[in-house]
mmCIF file of C-alpha atoms in Angstrom:
data_model
loop_
_atom_site.group_PDB
_atom_site.id
_atom_site.type_symbol
_atom_site.label_atom_id
_atom_site.label_comp_id
_atom_site.label_asym_id
_atom_site.label_seq_id
_atom_site.Cartn_x
_atom_site.Cartn_y
_atom_site.Cartn_z
ATOM 1 C CA MET Q 1383 -142.607 12.146 -94.972
ATOM 2 C CA VAL Q 1384 -139.187 12.037 -96.885
ATOM 3 C CA HIS Q 1385 -139.555 15.771 -97.633
ATOM 4 C CA SER Q 1386 -140.091 16.608 -93.905
ATOM 5 C CA ARG Q 1387 -137.056 14.521 -92.930
ATOM 6 C CA ILE Q 1388 -134.891 16.363 -95.509
ATOM 7 C CA ILE Q 1389 -136.040 19.686 -94.099
ATOM 8 C CA THR Q 1390 -135.330 18.560 -90.551
ATOM 9 C CA SER Q 1391 -131.838 17.400 -91.593
ATOM 10 C CA ARG Q 1392 -131.062 20.702 -93.246
ATOM 11 C CA LYS Q 1393 -132.160 22.556 -90.077
ATOM 12 C CA LYS Q 1394 -129.886 20.375 -88.005
ATOM 13 C CA ILE Q 1395 -126.915 20.952 -90.436
ATOM 14 C CA ALA Q 1396 -127.662 24.664 -90.298
ATOM 15 C CA GLY Q 1397 -127.592 24.556 -86.499
ATOM 16 C CA ILE Q 1398 -124.233 22.828 -86.520
ATOM 17 C CA ILE Q 1399 -122.823 25.467 -88.877
ATOM 18 C CA VAL Q 1400 -124.075 28.132 -86.441
ATOM 19 C CA LEU Q 1401 -122.304 26.396 -83.589
ATOM 20 C CA ILE Q 1402 -119.068 26.309 -85.564
ATOM 21 C CA ALA Q 1403 -119.328 30.067 -86.144
ATOM 22 C CA LEU Q 1404 -120.109 30.676 -82.488
ATOM 23 C CA LEU Q 1405 -117.097 28.668 -81.482
ATOM 24 C CA ILE Q 1406 -114.760 30.673 -83.734
ATOM 25 C CA ILE Q 1407 -116.157 33.916 -82.278
ATOM 26 C CA ALA Q 1408 -115.735 32.551 -78.747
ATOM 27 C CA ILE Q 1409 -112.116 31.643 -79.474
ATOM 28 C CA LEU Q 1410 -111.279 35.096 -80.723
ATOM 29 C CA VAL Q 1411 -113.012 36.795 -77.873
ATOM 30 C CA ALA Q 1412 -111.189 34.495 -75.379
ATOM 31 C CA LEU Q 1413 -107.835 35.394 -76.973
ATOM 32 C CA HIS Q 1414 -108.667 39.135 -76.651
ATOM 33 C CA LEU Q 1415 -109.901 39.034 -73.010
ATOM 34 C CA GLY Q 1416 -107.850 38.623 -69.882
ATOM 35 C CA ASN Q 1417 -105.992 40.654 -67.187
ATOM 36 C CA HIS Q 1418 -104.041 42.054 -70.175
ATOM 37 C CA LYS Q 1419 -106.324 42.801 -73.118
ATOM 38 C CA ILE Q 1420 -104.820 42.344 -76.529
ATOM 39 C CA PRO Q 1421 -105.461 45.040 -79.200
ATOM 40 C CA SER Q 1422 -107.422 43.381 -82.144
ATOM 41 C CA LYS Q 1423 -104.763 44.432 -84.695
ATOM 42 C CA GLN Q 1424 -101.938 42.770 -82.639
ATOM 43 C CA LEU Q 1425 -104.079 39.725 -82.126
ATOM 44 C CA PHE Q 1426 -104.736 39.138 -85.777
ATOM 45 C CA SER Q 1427 -101.099 39.799 -86.537
ATOM 46 C CA VAL Q 1428 -99.889 37.102 -84.212
ATOM 47 C CA ILE Q 1429 -102.433 34.600 -85.462
ATOM 48 C CA SER Q 1430 -101.686 35.324 -89.011
ATOM 49 C CA ASN Q 1431 -97.842 35.116 -88.442
ATOM 50 C CA HIS Q 1432 -98.136 31.664 -86.881
ATOM 51 C CA ILE Q 1433 -100.846 30.137 -89.050
ATOM 52 C CA THR Q 1434 -100.127 31.590 -92.569
ATOM 53 C CA GLY Q 1435 -96.362 32.409 -92.052
ATOM 54 C CA SER Q 1436 -96.868 36.176 -92.577
ATOM 55 C CA SER Q 1437 -94.476 38.624 -91.157
ATOM 56 C CA PHE Q 1438 -96.700 41.347 -89.722
ATOM 57 C CA PRO Q 1439 -94.903 43.426 -86.994
ATOM 58 C CA THR Q 1440 -95.800 42.282 -83.495
ATOM 59 C CA ASP Q 1441 -94.716 42.973 -79.928
ATOM 60 C CA GLY Q 1442 -92.615 40.063 -78.549
ATOM 61 C CA LYS Q 1443 -94.547 40.020 -75.181
ATOM 62 C CA ILE Q 1444 -97.874 39.987 -76.939
ATOM 63 C CA ASN Q 1445 -96.785 37.248 -79.182
ATOM 64 C CA THR Q 1446 -95.723 35.063 -76.156
ATOM 65 C CA LEU Q 1447 -98.959 35.886 -74.301
ATOM 66 C CA VAL Q 1448 -101.222 35.066 -77.236
ATOM 67 C CA TRP Q 1449 -99.430 32.056 -78.767
ATOM 68 C CA ASN Q 1450 -97.631 30.405 -75.871
ATOM 69 C CA ILE Q 1451 -100.014 31.050 -72.962
ATOM 70 C CA ARG Q 1452 -103.553 31.823 -74.168
ATOM 71 C CA ALA Q 1453 -103.824 29.861 -77.374
ATOM 72 C CA PRO Q 1454 -102.875 26.449 -75.944
ATOM 73 C CA ARG Q 1455 -105.103 27.047 -72.942
ATOM 74 C CA ILE Q 1456 -108.051 27.964 -75.123
ATOM 75 C CA ILE Q 1457 -107.547 25.037 -77.529
ATOM 76 C CA THR Q 1458 -107.284 22.687 -74.590
ATOM 77 C CA ALA Q 1459 -110.570 24.029 -73.186
ATOM 78 C CA VAL Q 1460 -112.236 23.481 -76.574
ATOM 79 C CA LEU Q 1461 -110.899 19.876 -76.878
ATOM 80 C CA VAL Q 1462 -111.650 18.935 -73.265
ATOM 81 C CA GLY Q 1463 -115.122 20.419 -73.403
ATOM 82 C CA ALA Q 1464 -115.910 18.485 -76.600
ATOM 83 C CA ALA Q 1465 -114.342 15.280 -75.184
ATOM 84 C CA LEU Q 1466 -116.200 15.276 -71.860
ATOM 85 C CA SER Q 1467 -119.525 16.239 -73.485
ATOM 86 C CA VAL Q 1468 -119.305 13.493 -76.088
ATOM 87 C CA SER Q 1469 -118.318 10.986 -73.352
ATOM 88 C CA GLY Q 1470 -121.340 12.015 -71.389
ATOM 89 C CA LEU Q 1471 -123.570 11.611 -74.430
ATOM 90 C CA VAL Q 1472 -122.210 8.166 -75.147
ATOM 91 C CA PHE Q 1473 -122.575 6.975 -71.510
ATOM 92 C CA GLN Q 1474 -126.180 8.260 -71.298
ATOM 93 C CA ASN Q 1475 -127.034 6.343 -74.538
ATOM 94 C CA VAL Q 1476 -125.280 3.121 -73.433
ATOM 95 C CA PHE Q 1477 -126.824 3.182 -69.938
ATOM 96 C CA ARG Q 1478 -130.123 4.552 -71.224
ATOM 97 C CA ASN Q 1479 -130.056 6.992 -68.306
ATOM 98 C CA PRO Q 1480 -130.084 10.865 -68.684
ATOM 99 C CA LEU Q 1481 -128.509 11.326 -65.208
ATOM 100 C CA VAL Q 1482 -125.297 9.465 -66.135
ATOM 101 C CA ASP Q 1483 -121.998 11.488 -66.689
ATOM 102 C CA PRO Q 1484 -118.538 10.497 -67.885
ATOM 103 C CA TYR Q 1485 -117.456 9.668 -64.293
ATOM 104 C CA VAL Q 1486 -120.160 6.998 -63.709
ATOM 105 C CA LEU Q 1487 -117.757 4.030 -63.927
ATOM 106 C CA GLY Q 1488 -115.225 5.319 -61.504
ATOM 107 C CA VAL Q 1489 -112.944 7.228 -63.923
ATOM 108 C CA ALA Q 1490 -112.978 10.348 -61.686
ATOM 109 C CA SER Q 1491 -112.308 8.488 -58.470
ATOM 110 C CA GLY Q 1492 -109.717 6.260 -60.095
ATOM 111 C CA SER Q 1493 -107.942 9.138 -61.838
ATOM 112 C CA ALA Q 1494 -108.068 11.212 -58.723
ATOM 113 C CA CYS Q 1495 -106.520 8.396 -56.700
ATOM 114 C CA GLY Q 1496 -103.814 7.906 -59.270
ATOM 115 C CA ALA Q 1497 -102.972 11.630 -59.257
ATOM 116 C CA GLY Q 1498 -102.826 11.665 -55.457
ATOM 117 C CA PHE Q 1499 -100.615 8.573 -55.479
ATOM 118 C CA ALA Q 1500 -98.202 10.220 -58.030
ATOM 119 C CA ILE Q 1501 -98.134 13.519 -56.073
ATOM 120 C CA VAL Q 1502 -97.350 11.939 -52.755
ATOM 121 C CA PHE Q 1503 -95.088 9.054 -53.767
ATOM 122 C CA GLY Q 1504 -93.804 10.189 -57.174
ATOM 123 C CA PHE Q 1505 -93.260 6.758 -58.744
ATOM 124 C CA LEU Q 1506 -95.020 7.876 -61.912
ATOM 125 C CA SER Q 1507 -95.900 11.187 -63.463
ATOM 126 C CA VAL Q 1508 -99.291 12.670 -62.392
ATOM 127 C CA GLU Q 1509 -100.688 12.415 -65.950
ATOM 128 C CA LEU Q 1510 -99.702 8.878 -66.570
ATOM 129 C CA SER Q 1511 -100.786 7.699 -63.052
ATOM 130 C CA SER Q 1512 -104.048 9.413 -63.477
ATOM 131 C CA ILE Q 1513 -104.771 7.758 -66.803
ATOM 132 C CA LEU Q 1514 -103.705 4.310 -65.635
ATOM 133 C CA PHE Q 1515 -105.799 4.389 -62.445
ATOM 134 C CA GLY Q 1516 -108.811 5.770 -64.242
ATOM 135 C CA VAL Q 1517 -108.752 3.058 -66.888
ATOM 136 C CA LEU Q 1518 -107.984 0.435 -64.171
ATOM 137 C CA ALA Q 1519 -111.130 1.453 -62.298
ATOM 138 C CA THR Q 1520 -113.256 0.831 -65.441
ATOM 139 C CA VAL Q 1521 -111.583 -2.470 -66.286
ATOM 140 C CA ILE Q 1522 -112.171 -3.675 -62.694
ATOM 141 C CA ILE Q 1523 -115.908 -2.630 -62.948
ATOM 142 C CA CYS Q 1524 -116.410 -4.395 -66.314
ATOM 143 C CA PHE Q 1525 -114.767 -7.490 -64.922
ATOM 144 C CA ILE Q 1526 -117.106 -7.461 -61.893
ATOM 145 C CA ALA Q 1527 -120.148 -6.908 -64.056
ATOM 146 C CA ARG Q 1528 -119.310 -9.538 -66.710
ATOM 147 C CA ASN Q 1529 -121.867 -12.094 -65.409
ATOM 148 C CA LYS Q 1530 -124.716 -12.388 -67.940
ATOM 149 C CA SER Q 1531 -127.302 -13.684 -65.421
ATOM 150 C CA SER Q 1532 -128.941 -10.250 -64.829
ATOM 151 C CA ASN Q 1533 -129.230 -6.730 -66.215
ATOM 152 C CA ALA Q 1534 -125.765 -5.573 -67.475
ATOM 153 C CA THR Q 1535 -126.531 -1.904 -67.217
ATOM 154 C CA LEU Q 1536 -127.597 -2.057 -63.557
ATOM 155 C CA ARG Q 1537 -124.596 -4.347 -62.746
ATOM 156 C CA LEU Q 1538 -122.188 -1.817 -64.275
ATOM 157 C CA ILE Q 1539 -123.629 1.180 -62.404
ATOM 158 C CA LEU Q 1540 -123.666 -0.738 -59.076
ATOM 159 C CA ALA Q 1541 -120.112 -1.887 -59.586
ATOM 160 C CA GLY Q 1542 -119.147 1.673 -60.525
ATOM 161 C CA LEU Q 1543 -120.496 2.940 -57.172
ATOM 162 C CA VAL Q 1544 -118.552 0.295 -55.215
ATOM 163 C CA ILE Q 1545 -115.230 0.851 -56.993
ATOM 164 C CA SER Q 1546 -115.606 4.603 -56.765
ATOM 165 C CA GLY Q 1547 -116.083 4.356 -53.049
ATOM 166 C CA ILE Q 1548 -112.960 2.113 -52.816
ATOM 167 C CA PHE Q 1549 -110.720 4.511 -54.809
ATOM 168 C CA SER Q 1550 -112.129 7.510 -52.911
ATOM 169 C CA SER Q 1551 -111.319 5.790 -49.654
ATOM 170 C CA ILE Q 1552 -107.742 5.124 -50.864
ATOM 171 C CA LEU Q 1553 -107.411 8.723 -51.871
ATOM 172 C CA ASN Q 1554 -108.552 9.855 -48.452
ATOM 173 C CA LEU Q 1555 -105.888 7.630 -46.900
ATOM 174 C CA ILE Q 1556 -103.279 9.260 -49.171
ATOM 175 C CA LYS Q 1557 -104.476 12.671 -48.060
ATOM 176 C CA VAL Q 1558 -103.989 11.657 -44.392
ATOM 177 C CA ILE Q 1559 -100.326 10.710 -44.898
ATOM 178 C CA ALA Q 1560 -99.494 13.580 -47.301
ATOM 179 C CA SER Q 1561 -97.554 16.676 -46.129
ATOM 180 C CA ASP Q 1562 -99.266 20.060 -46.099
ATOM 181 C CA SER Q 1563 -97.794 21.050 -49.401
ATOM 182 C CA LYS Q 1564 -98.709 17.809 -51.082
ATOM 183 C CA LEU Q 1565 -102.223 17.965 -49.710
ATOM 184 C CA ARG Q 1566 -102.763 21.439 -51.084
ATOM 185 C CA GLU Q 1567 -101.532 20.148 -54.480
ATOM 186 C CA ILE Q 1568 -103.931 17.261 -54.418
ATOM 187 C CA ILE Q 1569 -106.934 19.519 -53.451
ATOM 188 C CA PHE Q 1570 -106.138 22.116 -56.139
ATOM 189 C CA TRP Q 1571 -105.785 19.274 -58.710
ATOM 190 C CA LEU Q 1572 -109.171 17.925 -57.773
ATOM 191 C CA MET Q 1573 -110.771 21.332 -58.315
ATOM 192 C CA GLY Q 1574 -109.845 21.104 -61.983
ATOM 193 C CA GLY Q 1575 -108.115 23.853 -63.986
ATOM 194 C CA ILE Q 1576 -106.731 24.565 -67.512
ATOM 195 C CA TYR Q 1577 -104.231 27.112 -66.233
ATOM 196 C CA ALA Q 1578 -101.210 24.830 -66.743
ATOM 197 C CA SER Q 1579 -102.081 23.840 -70.333
ATOM 198 C CA ASN Q 1580 -99.435 24.006 -73.093
ATOM 199 C CA TRP Q 1581 -99.222 22.770 -76.675
ATOM 200 C CA GLY Q 1582 -98.192 19.333 -75.389
ATOM 201 C CA ALA Q 1583 -101.551 18.992 -73.536
ATOM 202 C CA VAL Q 1584 -103.308 20.065 -76.742
ATOM 203 C CA ILE Q 1585 -101.559 17.248 -78.696
ATOM 204 C CA LYS Q 1586 -102.248 14.589 -76.031
ATOM 205 C CA VAL Q 1587 -105.948 15.274 -75.860
ATOM 206 C CA ALA Q 1588 -106.240 15.649 -79.671
ATOM 207 C CA ILE Q 1589 -104.518 12.435 -80.565
ATOM 208 C CA VAL Q 1590 -107.047 10.567 -78.363
ATOM 209 C CA LEU Q 1591 -110.148 12.620 -79.156
ATOM 210 C CA PHE Q 1592 -110.029 12.517 -82.996
ATOM 211 C CA PRO Q 1593 -109.645 8.777 -83.482
ATOM 212 C CA ILE Q 1594 -112.287 8.013 -80.853
ATOM 213 C CA MET Q 1595 -114.628 10.543 -82.363
ATOM 214 C CA VAL Q 1596 -114.167 8.840 -85.802
ATOM 215 C CA ILE Q 1597 -115.171 5.543 -84.080
ATOM 216 C CA PHE Q 1598 -118.238 7.138 -82.524
ATOM 217 C CA MET Q 1599 -119.365 8.682 -85.780
ATOM 218 C CA LEU Q 1600 -118.893 5.468 -87.746
ATOM 219 C CA CYS Q 1601 -120.927 3.584 -85.080
ATOM 220 C CA SER Q 1602 -123.539 6.324 -84.544
ATOM 221 C CA TRP Q 1603 -126.336 4.102 -85.720
ATOM 222 C CA LYS Q 1604 -125.130 1.329 -83.264
ATOM 223 C CA LEU Q 1605 -125.203 3.994 -80.518
ATOM 224 C CA ASN Q 1606 -128.862 4.851 -81.457
ATOM 225 C CA VAL Q 1607 -129.753 1.151 -81.199
ATOM 226 C CA LEU Q 1608 -128.059 0.776 -77.785
ATOM 227 C CA SER Q 1609 -130.349 3.485 -76.441
ATOM 228 C CA LEU Q 1610 -133.172 0.985 -76.959
ATOM 229 C CA HIS Q 1611 -133.923 -1.927 -74.710
ATOM 230 C CA GLU Q 1612 -131.309 -4.674 -74.869
ATOM 231 C CA HIS Q 1613 -133.727 -7.233 -76.459
ATOM 232 C CA GLU Q 1614 -134.819 -4.767 -79.137
ATOM 233 C CA ALA Q 1615 -131.171 -3.924 -79.972
ATOM 234 C CA GLN Q 1616 -130.410 -7.732 -80.324
ATOM 235 C CA THR Q 1617 -133.407 -8.175 -82.542
ATOM 236 C CA LEU Q 1618 -132.022 -5.450 -84.925
ATOM 237 C CA GLY Q 1619 -128.814 -7.561 -85.280
ATOM 238 C CA VAL Q 1620 -126.497 -5.525 -83.032
ATOM 239 C CA ASN Q 1621 -123.915 -7.328 -80.941
ATOM 240 C CA VAL Q 1622 -124.904 -5.508 -77.779
ATOM 241 C CA SER Q 1623 -122.119 -6.794 -75.614
ATOM 242 C CA PHE Q 1624 -119.362 -5.903 -78.019
ATOM 243 C CA TYR Q 1625 -120.558 -2.321 -78.825
ATOM 244 C CA ARG Q 1626 -121.380 -1.633 -75.214
ATOM 245 C CA LEU Q 1627 -117.849 -2.554 -74.306
ATOM 246 C CA LEU Q 1628 -116.369 -0.580 -77.267
ATOM 247 C CA PHE Q 1629 -118.291 2.587 -76.358
ATOM 248 C CA ILE Q 1630 -117.575 2.286 -72.654
ATOM 249 C CA LEU Q 1631 -113.854 1.710 -72.969
ATOM 250 C CA SER Q 1632 -113.508 4.447 -75.692
ATOM 251 C CA ALA Q 1633 -115.413 7.032 -73.657
ATOM 252 C CA THR Q 1634 -113.518 6.009 -70.491
ATOM 253 C CA LEU Q 1635 -110.161 6.497 -72.180
ATOM 254 C CA LEU Q 1636 -111.212 9.814 -73.528
ATOM 255 C CA THR Q 1637 -112.423 10.940 -70.044
ATOM 256 C CA ALA Q 1638 -109.260 9.650 -68.350
ATOM 257 C CA VAL Q 1639 -106.922 11.521 -70.637
ATOM 258 C CA CYS Q 1640 -108.904 14.763 -70.148
ATOM 259 C CA VAL Q 1641 -108.894 14.359 -66.386
ATOM 260 C CA SER Q 1642 -105.056 13.643 -66.458
ATOM 261 C CA GLN Q 1643 -104.586 16.989 -68.192
ATOM 262 C CA VAL Q 1644 -107.056 19.327 -66.431
ATOM 263 C CA GLY Q 1645 -108.288 17.512 -63.324
ATOM 264 C CA ILE Q 1646 -111.950 16.795 -62.562
ATOM 265 C CA ILE Q 1647 -114.382 19.265 -64.290
ATOM 266 C CA ALA Q 1648 -117.943 18.799 -63.079
ATOM 267 C CA TRP Q 1649 -121.345 19.005 -64.798
ATOM 268 C CA ILE Q 1650 -120.341 19.425 -68.400
ATOM 269 C CA GLY Q 1651 -120.732 15.803 -69.385
ATOM 270 C CA LEU Q 1652 -124.083 15.634 -67.642
ATOM 271 C CA MET Q 1653 -125.591 18.903 -68.803
ATOM 272 C CA ILE Q 1654 -124.429 19.413 -72.452
ATOM 273 C CA PRO Q 1655 -126.041 16.167 -73.788
ATOM 274 C CA HIS Q 1656 -129.387 17.324 -72.356
ATOM 275 C CA MET Q 1657 -129.100 20.681 -74.159
ATOM 276 C CA VAL Q 1658 -128.217 18.973 -77.420
ATOM 277 C CA ARG Q 1659 -131.054 16.505 -77.285
ATOM 278 C CA LEU Q 1660 -133.578 19.319 -76.673
ATOM 279 C CA ILE Q 1661 -132.396 21.233 -79.734
ATOM 280 C CA PHE Q 1662 -131.156 18.452 -82.167
ATOM 281 C CA GLY Q 1663 -133.123 15.503 -81.012
ATOM 282 C CA ALA Q 1664 -131.791 12.049 -80.118
ATOM 283 C CA ASP Q 1665 -130.311 10.883 -83.444
ATOM 284 C CA ASN Q 1666 -126.658 10.576 -82.759
ATOM 285 C CA ARG Q 1667 -125.609 11.188 -86.307
ATOM 286 C CA TYR Q 1668 -126.253 14.858 -85.547
ATOM 287 C CA ALA Q 1669 -126.182 14.872 -81.737
ATOM 288 C CA LEU Q 1670 -122.607 13.677 -81.592
ATOM 289 C CA ILE Q 1671 -121.344 16.543 -83.809
ATOM 290 C CA ALA Q 1672 -123.507 19.099 -81.988
ATOM 291 C CA THR Q 1673 -122.336 17.899 -78.620
ATOM 292 C CA VAL Q 1674 -118.721 18.451 -79.670
ATOM 293 C CA PHE Q 1675 -119.294 22.132 -80.398
ATOM 294 C CA PHE Q 1676 -121.755 22.807 -77.603
ATOM 295 C CA GLY Q 1677 -119.313 21.313 -75.061
ATOM 296 C CA ALA Q 1678 -116.393 23.202 -76.577
ATOM 297 C CA ILE Q 1679 -118.168 26.543 -76.436
ATOM 298 C CA PHE Q 1680 -119.484 25.942 -72.875
ATOM 299 C CA LEU Q 1681 -116.107 24.971 -71.417
ATOM 300 C CA LEU Q 1682 -114.289 27.800 -73.223
ATOM 301 C CA ILE Q 1683 -116.746 30.392 -71.903
ATOM 302 C CA SER Q 1684 -116.425 28.868 -68.426
ATOM 303 C CA ASP Q 1685 -112.643 28.994 -68.526
ATOM 304 C CA THR Q 1686 -112.678 32.598 -69.859
ATOM 305 C CA ILE Q 1687 -114.861 33.607 -66.861
ATOM 306 C CA ALA Q 1688 -112.598 31.639 -64.449
ATOM 307 C CA ARG Q 1689 -109.510 33.591 -65.554
ATOM 308 C CA CYS Q 1690 -111.157 36.977 -66.024
ATOM 309 C CA VAL Q 1691 -113.546 37.406 -63.112
ATOM 310 C CA ILE Q 1692 -110.722 38.165 -60.628
ATOM 311 C CA MET Q 1693 -107.105 39.059 -60.823
ATOM 312 C CA GLY Q 1694 -106.183 35.481 -59.747
ATOM 313 C CA GLU Q 1695 -107.840 32.308 -60.908
ATOM 314 C CA VAL Q 1696 -111.143 30.699 -60.030
ATOM 315 C CA PRO Q 1697 -111.305 26.947 -60.116
ATOM 316 C CA ILE Q 1698 -113.153 26.002 -63.324
ATOM 317 C CA SER Q 1699 -115.409 23.513 -61.684
ATOM 318 C CA VAL Q 1700 -116.805 26.333 -59.564
ATOM 319 C CA VAL Q 1701 -117.776 28.171 -62.697
ATOM 320 C CA THR Q 1702 -119.188 25.151 -64.521
ATOM 321 C CA SER Q 1703 -121.195 24.264 -61.383
ATOM 322 C CA LEU Q 1704 -122.563 27.750 -61.022
ATOM 323 C CA LEU Q 1705 -123.597 27.764 -64.730
ATOM 324 C CA GLY Q 1706 -124.761 24.157 -64.987
ATOM 325 C CA ALA Q 1707 -126.669 23.609 -61.766
ATOM 326 C CA PRO Q 1708 -129.388 26.344 -62.444
ATOM 327 C CA TYR Q 1709 -130.032 24.815 -65.895
ATOM 328 C CA LEU Q 1710 -130.463 21.278 -64.464
ATOM 329 C CA ILE Q 1711 -132.764 22.615 -61.705
ATOM 330 C CA TYR Q 1712 -134.853 24.302 -64.350
ATOM 331 C CA LEU Q 1713 -134.952 21.108 -66.352
ATOM 332 C CA ILE Q 1714 -135.993 19.026 -63.380
ATOM 333 C CA CYS Q 1715 -138.759 21.535 -62.457
ATOM 334 C CA ASN Q 1716 -139.894 21.744 -66.089
ATOM 335 C CA ARG Q 1717 -140.050 18.014 -66.526
ATOM 336 C CA THR Q 1718 -141.850 17.659 -63.120
ATOM 337 C CA SER Q 1719 -144.549 20.161 -64.134
ATOM 338 C CA HIS Q 1720 -145.079 18.380 -67.440
ATOM 339 C CA ALA Q 1721 -145.376 14.993 -65.674
ATOM 340 C CA LYS Q 1722 -148.223 16.453 -63.605
#
């Protein structure tokens, strides 16, 4: 029994190493591809000059294109993909529902409302307003669902639906009073996109992702327990209310920061945790790490397609939806056939 567990653990670790290698390859390919393809020699010269301090000869325009435009966009895609996927995994464990995504507690509608408010009225920056409204939506939902007289998970989901509807209605009102130019800006923001990323965006997502990821990894056993029934979790000595709130607020903050930087990107937080559980199982000690790399690879590939498929730019949510929806349809049909 112990021997089989060791073999299984080694397979999972090997799988994670493979994902790391695939991510590195995907980053290099993404740096190379685009409307202007970068020669491999020039690409490695630019990377080497910036990372190791070498002084290989490089073209100034290529250096700007690789390091100031493509590199921050690619790293942002990697970090956001990892963050949204991990948030989805955490929410699905906390709510014990595989159909939950990072936007279940009104983060998307709250952040969208905040962004629309900032675009039209300009009292705050779009990023800050988006984060504040996204977190505010979740705080309101947790306050509404604080009563302990009934099922906490169901109360949170129902409160999330109500608050999402309220913020969506407010956003619709903002759209009505917005000028044509502001309305177009709101709509394009809602489609999601990594086109405006810079090193500042990379830093903002990274300083939130890494500490929260440490919290998730240190509490991965607690997350496993929360996926059980509430009474079973309490029997195992876990403070369910505290850890549920910790995971919800951490994942919400992570999601809100991502949305503030790149808008709303659909499907990734719902789909990637399914893929990871099918391959790595439900143990979050491995699933959390695998989800980081799966999500990073998926969003990076989606963004590369979005900027390479035509001369302009395809909204990234269009690509993630086209890639993610067929997989979930297959999953639904497969599960249905097994149930029969």
